[in-house]
Tab-separated table of C-alpha atoms in Angstrom:
chain	number	residue	atom	x	y	z
A	181	UNK	CA	-0.133	-0.480	-0.391
A	182	UNK	CA	2.812	2.285	0.923
A	183	UNK	CA	4.312	2.019	-2.980
A	184	UNK	CA	1.421	2.429	-4.235
A	185	UNK	CA	0.680	5.995	-2.341
A	186	UNK	CA	4.598	6.653	-2.596
A	187	UNK	CA	4.317	6.504	-7.104
A	188	UNK	CA	1.276	7.937	-6.802
A	189	UNK	CA	2.570	10.832	-4.820
A	190	UNK	CA	4.541	12.942	-6.838
A	191	UNK	CA	2.165	12.867	-9.840
A	192	UNK	CA	-0.020	15.046	-6.936
A	193	UNK	CA	2.571	17.390	-6.043
A	194	UNK	CA	3.408	18.194	-9.696
A	195	UNK	CA	-0.284	19.369	-10.785
A	196	UNK	CA	-0.405	20.532	-7.413
A	197	UNK	CA	2.827	23.787	-8.813
A	198	UNK	CA	1.623	23.591	-11.764
A	199	UNK	CA	-1.632	24.372	-11.160
A	200	UNK	CA	0.410	27.399	-9.277
A	201	UNK	CA	2.831	28.077	-12.359
A	202	UNK	CA	-0.448	28.960	-14.403
A	203	UNK	CA	-2.001	31.191	-11.210
A	204	UNK	CA	0.033	33.215	-11.160
A	205	UNK	CA	1.140	33.543	-15.195
A	206	UNK	CA	-2.486	33.971	-15.128
A	207	UNK	CA	-2.900	37.046	-12.754
A	208	UNK	CA	-0.068	38.318	-13.916
A	209	UNK	CA	-1.017	38.523	-17.233
A	210	UNK	CA	-4.339	40.597	-16.446
A	211	UNK	CA	-2.374	42.880	-14.024
A	212	UNK	CA	-0.490	43.500	-17.532
A	213	UNK	CA	-3.197	43.932	-19.554
A	214	UNK	CA	-5.059	46.498	-17.291
A	215	UNK	CA	-2.223	48.524	-15.352
A	216	UNK	CA	0.124	47.955	-17.418
A	217	UNK	CA	3.326	45.789	-17.441
A	218	UNK	CA	5.836	49.180	-15.840
A	219	UNK	CA	4.008	49.649	-12.493
A	220	UNK	CA	2.503	45.373	-12.129
A	221	UNK	CA	5.210	44.075	-9.036
A	222	UNK	CA	6.279	40.893	-8.583
A	223	UNK	CA	4.856	41.433	-4.911
A	224	UNK	CA	1.247	42.435	-6.569
A	225	UNK	CA	1.323	38.658	-8.709
A	226	UNK	CA	2.352	37.427	-5.546
A	227	UNK	CA	-0.196	38.657	-3.935
A	228	UNK	CA	-3.684	37.968	-6.319
A	229	UNK	CA	-2.969	34.127	-5.410
A	230	UNK	CA	-2.047	35.152	-2.352
A	231	UNK	CA	1.593	32.881	-2.035
A	232	UNK	CA	4.870	34.752	-1.284
A	233	UNK	CA	7.247	36.584	-3.618
A	234	UNK	CA	9.769	33.476	-2.614
A	235	UNK	CA	6.710	30.861	-4.428
A	236	UNK	CA	6.788	32.969	-7.130
A	237	UNK	CA	10.576	33.043	-8.223
A	238	UNK	CA	9.616	29.486	-7.717
A	239	UNK	CA	8.611	29.501	-11.601
A	240	UNK	CA	9.516	32.464	-12.759
A	241	UNK	CA	12.877	34.478	-13.082
A	242	UNK	CA	11.498	37.574	-12.921
A	243	UNK	CA	7.869	40.082	-14.843
A	244	UNK	CA	9.560	39.632	-18.053
A	245	UNK	CA	9.995	35.490	-18.202
A	246	UNK	CA	6.374	35.833	-16.841
A	247	UNK	CA	5.612	38.617	-19.872
A	248	UNK	CA	7.059	35.660	-22.519
A	249	UNK	CA	5.666	32.833	-21.044
A	250	UNK	CA	2.814	32.426	-23.581
A	251	UNK	CA	5.539	33.054	-26.666
A	252	UNK	CA	7.490	30.328	-25.083
A	253	UNK	CA	5.079	28.296	-25.167
A	254	UNK	CA	3.675	28.417	-28.190
A	255	UNK	CA	7.411	28.912	-29.841
A	256	UNK	CA	7.359	24.495	-28.113
A	257	UNK	CA	3.624	23.695	-29.607
A	258	UNK	CA	5.888	25.156	-33.188
A	259	UNK	CA	8.508	22.856	-32.791
A	260	UNK	CA	7.091	19.775	-31.717
A	261	UNK	CA	4.315	20.550	-35.122
A	262	UNK	CA	6.911	20.739	-37.298
A	263	UNK	CA	8.862	17.906	-36.354
A	264	UNK	CA	6.188	16.143	-36.624
A	265	UNK	CA	5.687	16.841	-40.541
A	266	UNK	CA	6.268	14.903	-43.566
A	267	UNK	CA	9.171	15.125	-44.689
A	268	UNK	CA	8.858	15.402	-48.308
A	269	UNK	CA	8.227	18.295	-47.108
A	270	UNK	CA	10.014	21.361	-48.460
A	271	UNK	CA	11.022	23.763	-45.418
A	272	UNK	CA	8.979	27.037	-45.816
A	273	UNK	CA	6.702	24.778	-46.878
A	274	UNK	CA	5.981	22.129	-43.425
A	275	UNK	CA	6.939	25.672	-41.592
A	276	UNK	CA	3.078	27.341	-42.880
A	277	UNK	CA	1.787	24.112	-42.553
A	278	UNK	CA	3.020	23.813	-39.407
A	279	UNK	CA	1.748	26.730	-38.226
A	280	UNK	CA	-1.919	26.930	-39.686
A	281	UNK	CA	-2.827	23.904	-39.249
A	282	UNK	CA	-1.878	23.578	-35.693
A	283	UNK	CA	-3.059	27.006	-35.052
A	284	UNK	CA	-5.883	26.017	-33.491
A	285	UNK	CA	-4.874	23.143	-31.167
A	286	UNK	CA	-1.832	24.921	-29.947
A	287	UNK	CA	-4.215	28.224	-28.984
A	288	UNK	CA	-6.044	25.539	-27.361
A	289	UNK	CA	-3.297	25.151	-25.348
A	290	UNK	CA	-2.563	28.453	-24.539
A	291	UNK	CA	-7.039	28.300	-23.395
A	292	UNK	CA	-6.310	25.712	-20.508
A	293	UNK	CA	-4.212	28.244	-18.959
A	294	UNK	CA	-5.990	32.096	-19.932
A	295	UNK	CA	-8.420	33.008	-21.701
A	296	UNK	CA	-7.226	33.214	-24.593
A	297	UNK	CA	-8.593	37.247	-25.387
A	298	UNK	CA	-6.474	38.189	-22.598
A	299	UNK	CA	-3.803	36.189	-24.538
A	300	UNK	CA	-4.270	38.142	-27.899
A	301	UNK	CA	-4.261	41.252	-25.209
A	302	UNK	CA	-1.181	40.161	-24.152
A	303	UNK	CA	0.510	40.472	-27.182
A	304	UNK	CA	-0.176	44.357	-27.614
A	305	UNK	CA	0.549	44.819	-24.478
A	306	UNK	CA	4.370	43.154	-26.308
A	307	UNK	CA	3.899	44.861	-28.544
A	308	UNK	CA	4.029	48.684	-26.820
A	309	UNK	CA	5.885	48.226	-23.860
A	310	UNK	CA	9.433	49.301	-25.157
A	311	UNK	CA	10.729	47.217	-22.651
A	312	UNK	CA	8.600	43.213	-23.817
A	313	UNK	CA	9.174	44.009	-27.327
A	314	UNK	CA	13.364	44.314	-26.940
A	315	UNK	CA	12.918	40.955	-24.531
A	316	UNK	CA	11.119	40.445	-27.417
A	317	UNK	CA	12.834	39.873	-30.739
A	318	UNK	CA	16.090	38.783	-27.995
A	319	UNK	CA	14.109	35.070	-27.662
A	320	UNK	CA	13.661	35.363	-31.153
A	321	UNK	CA	16.953	35.293	-31.921
A	322	UNK	CA	17.517	32.059	-29.813
A	323	UNK	CA	14.361	30.665	-31.047
A	324	UNK	CA	15.102	31.568	-34.399
A	325	UNK	CA	18.291	29.302	-33.966
A	326	UNK	CA	16.452	26.696	-32.058
A	327	UNK	CA	14.399	26.167	-35.238
A	328	UNK	CA	17.074	26.398	-37.356
A	329	UNK	CA	18.718	23.668	-35.860
A	330	UNK	CA	16.205	21.564	-36.204
A	331	UNK	CA	15.112	22.142	-39.589
A	332	UNK	CA	18.197	21.343	-40.593
A	333	UNK	CA	17.924	17.553	-38.080
A	334	UNK	CA	14.821	17.329	-40.261
A	335	UNK	CA	16.644	17.686	-43.472
A	336	UNK	CA	19.823	15.944	-42.630
A	337	UNK	CA	22.139	19.202	-42.720
A	338	UNK	CA	24.504	20.343	-40.799
A	339	UNK	CA	23.187	23.494	-39.999
A	340	UNK	CA	26.804	24.797	-39.103
A	341	UNK	CA	27.845	24.599	-42.762
A	342	UNK	CA	24.489	24.387	-44.812
A	343	UNK	CA	23.377	28.190	-44.122
A	344	UNK	CA	20.503	28.014	-45.946
A	345	UNK	CA	18.600	26.259	-42.520
A	346	UNK	CA	19.120	30.070	-41.212
A	347	UNK	CA	18.707	31.510	-43.915
A	348	UNK	CA	14.634	29.369	-44.406
A	349	UNK	CA	14.028	30.489	-40.632
A	350	UNK	CA	15.028	34.417	-41.058
A	351	UNK	CA	13.041	35.144	-43.558
A	352	UNK	CA	10.002	32.730	-41.989
A	353	UNK	CA	11.006	34.563	-38.409
A	354	UNK	CA	10.952	38.314	-40.411
A	355	UNK	CA	7.221	36.609	-41.870
A	356	UNK	CA	6.342	36.058	-38.073
A	357	UNK	CA	7.438	39.134	-36.615
A	358	UNK	CA	5.613	41.215	-39.723
A	359	UNK	CA	2.103	39.707	-39.304
A	360	UNK	CA	2.481	40.090	-35.754
A	361	UNK	CA	3.181	44.719	-35.880
A	362	UNK	CA	0.525	45.002	-38.307
A	363	UNK	CA	-1.584	42.991	-36.643
A	364	UNK	CA	-0.905	44.826	-33.273
A	365	UNK	CA	-1.435	47.925	-35.810
A	366	UNK	CA	-4.724	46.942	-37.108
A	367	UNK	CA	-8.254	47.248	-36.361
A	368	UNK	CA	-9.405	43.573	-35.725
A	369	UNK	CA	-7.701	42.176	-32.868
A	370	UNK	CA	-9.201	38.801	-33.689
A	371	UNK	CA	-7.769	35.747	-33.531
A	372	UNK	CA	-9.039	34.351	-36.947
A	373	UNK	CA	-7.434	38.157	-38.220
A	374	UNK	CA	-4.370	37.109	-37.087
A	375	UNK	CA	-3.979	33.326	-38.354
A	376	UNK	CA	-6.175	35.938	-42.268
A	377	UNK	CA	-2.899	38.296	-41.546
A	378	UNK	CA	-0.421	34.889	-40.941
A	379	UNK	CA	-1.518	33.112	-44.035
A	380	UNK	CA	-1.284	36.380	-46.591
A	381	UNK	CA	2.439	37.302	-46.141
A	382	UNK	CA	3.074	33.621	-46.121
A	383	UNK	CA	1.633	33.173	-49.530
A	384	UNK	CA	3.858	36.433	-50.478
A	385	UNK	CA	7.036	35.472	-49.660
A	386	UNK	CA	7.257	33.430	-52.552
A	387	UNK	CA	6.389	34.977	-55.391
A	388	UNK	CA	7.903	37.963	-53.015
A	389	UNK	CA	11.237	35.670	-53.586
A	390	UNK	CA	10.650	35.047	-57.191
A	391	UNK	CA	12.039	37.873	-58.915
A	392	UNK	CA	11.690	41.373	-59.265
A	393	UNK	CA	8.668	43.247	-58.574
A	394	UNK	CA	6.164	45.169	-61.143
A	395	UNK	CA	6.692	48.981	-60.674
A	396	UNK	CA	4.119	50.729	-59.017
C-alpha cells in the first residue's frame, strides 16, 4: 500500500505545482493588460494568488519571464508540430503548415492557462512596451536558432556548414514579426484576423523572392 501511495504522490505534487504556475501566469497577464507592465510588481502578482514573492520566483525568473511565457509555450508547440511534418514537404511549406494546420491546437493549449482574448491583449502589451518588445526580439533570435537546428536535422544537413536552414528560418521569422506588428496596429485584433494575415503574408514569400517586382 505504501508503494502505491509513494508512486502516486509525485504526480499529485506536480499537478499542484502546475496549477500554481498557471495561476501566477494568469494573474500576471491580467495585471499587465489592465494596469501596464511597468506599473505591475512581483508582489502584486504573488498577492493576487495568495502566495509569497519567494513562491513566484520558484516558477519565473522575474516579470519579463512571466510576460513572455505564453510566447514560449507557442514556440514549443510550433517546434513539436514542425518535427511531425511529413519529410517530403519543402522547409518553408513545413513551417507554414506547422503554424496554420496546428493553429487551433496551439491556441487550445494556451486556453488551458488563460482565456485566448487575454493572450491576444498581452500580444499588444508586448508590442507597446519597449522593454518587453526588446526582450521578445532577443528571444526570437534564440528561437530562430533552435528552429534552424531542428530544420537542419529534419533535412539531414549540418547547420554550421550549410547556411540554408538559418536563412529560411530568418525569412519565416521575419514574416511572423511583420504579422505581429501589422496585426497589433490594425483595427481587428481577433484570433481569426491574426491567422488570416499570417497566411496572406506567408503566401507572398515565394512571389516576393522569385523575381523582379513590378513598378507601381
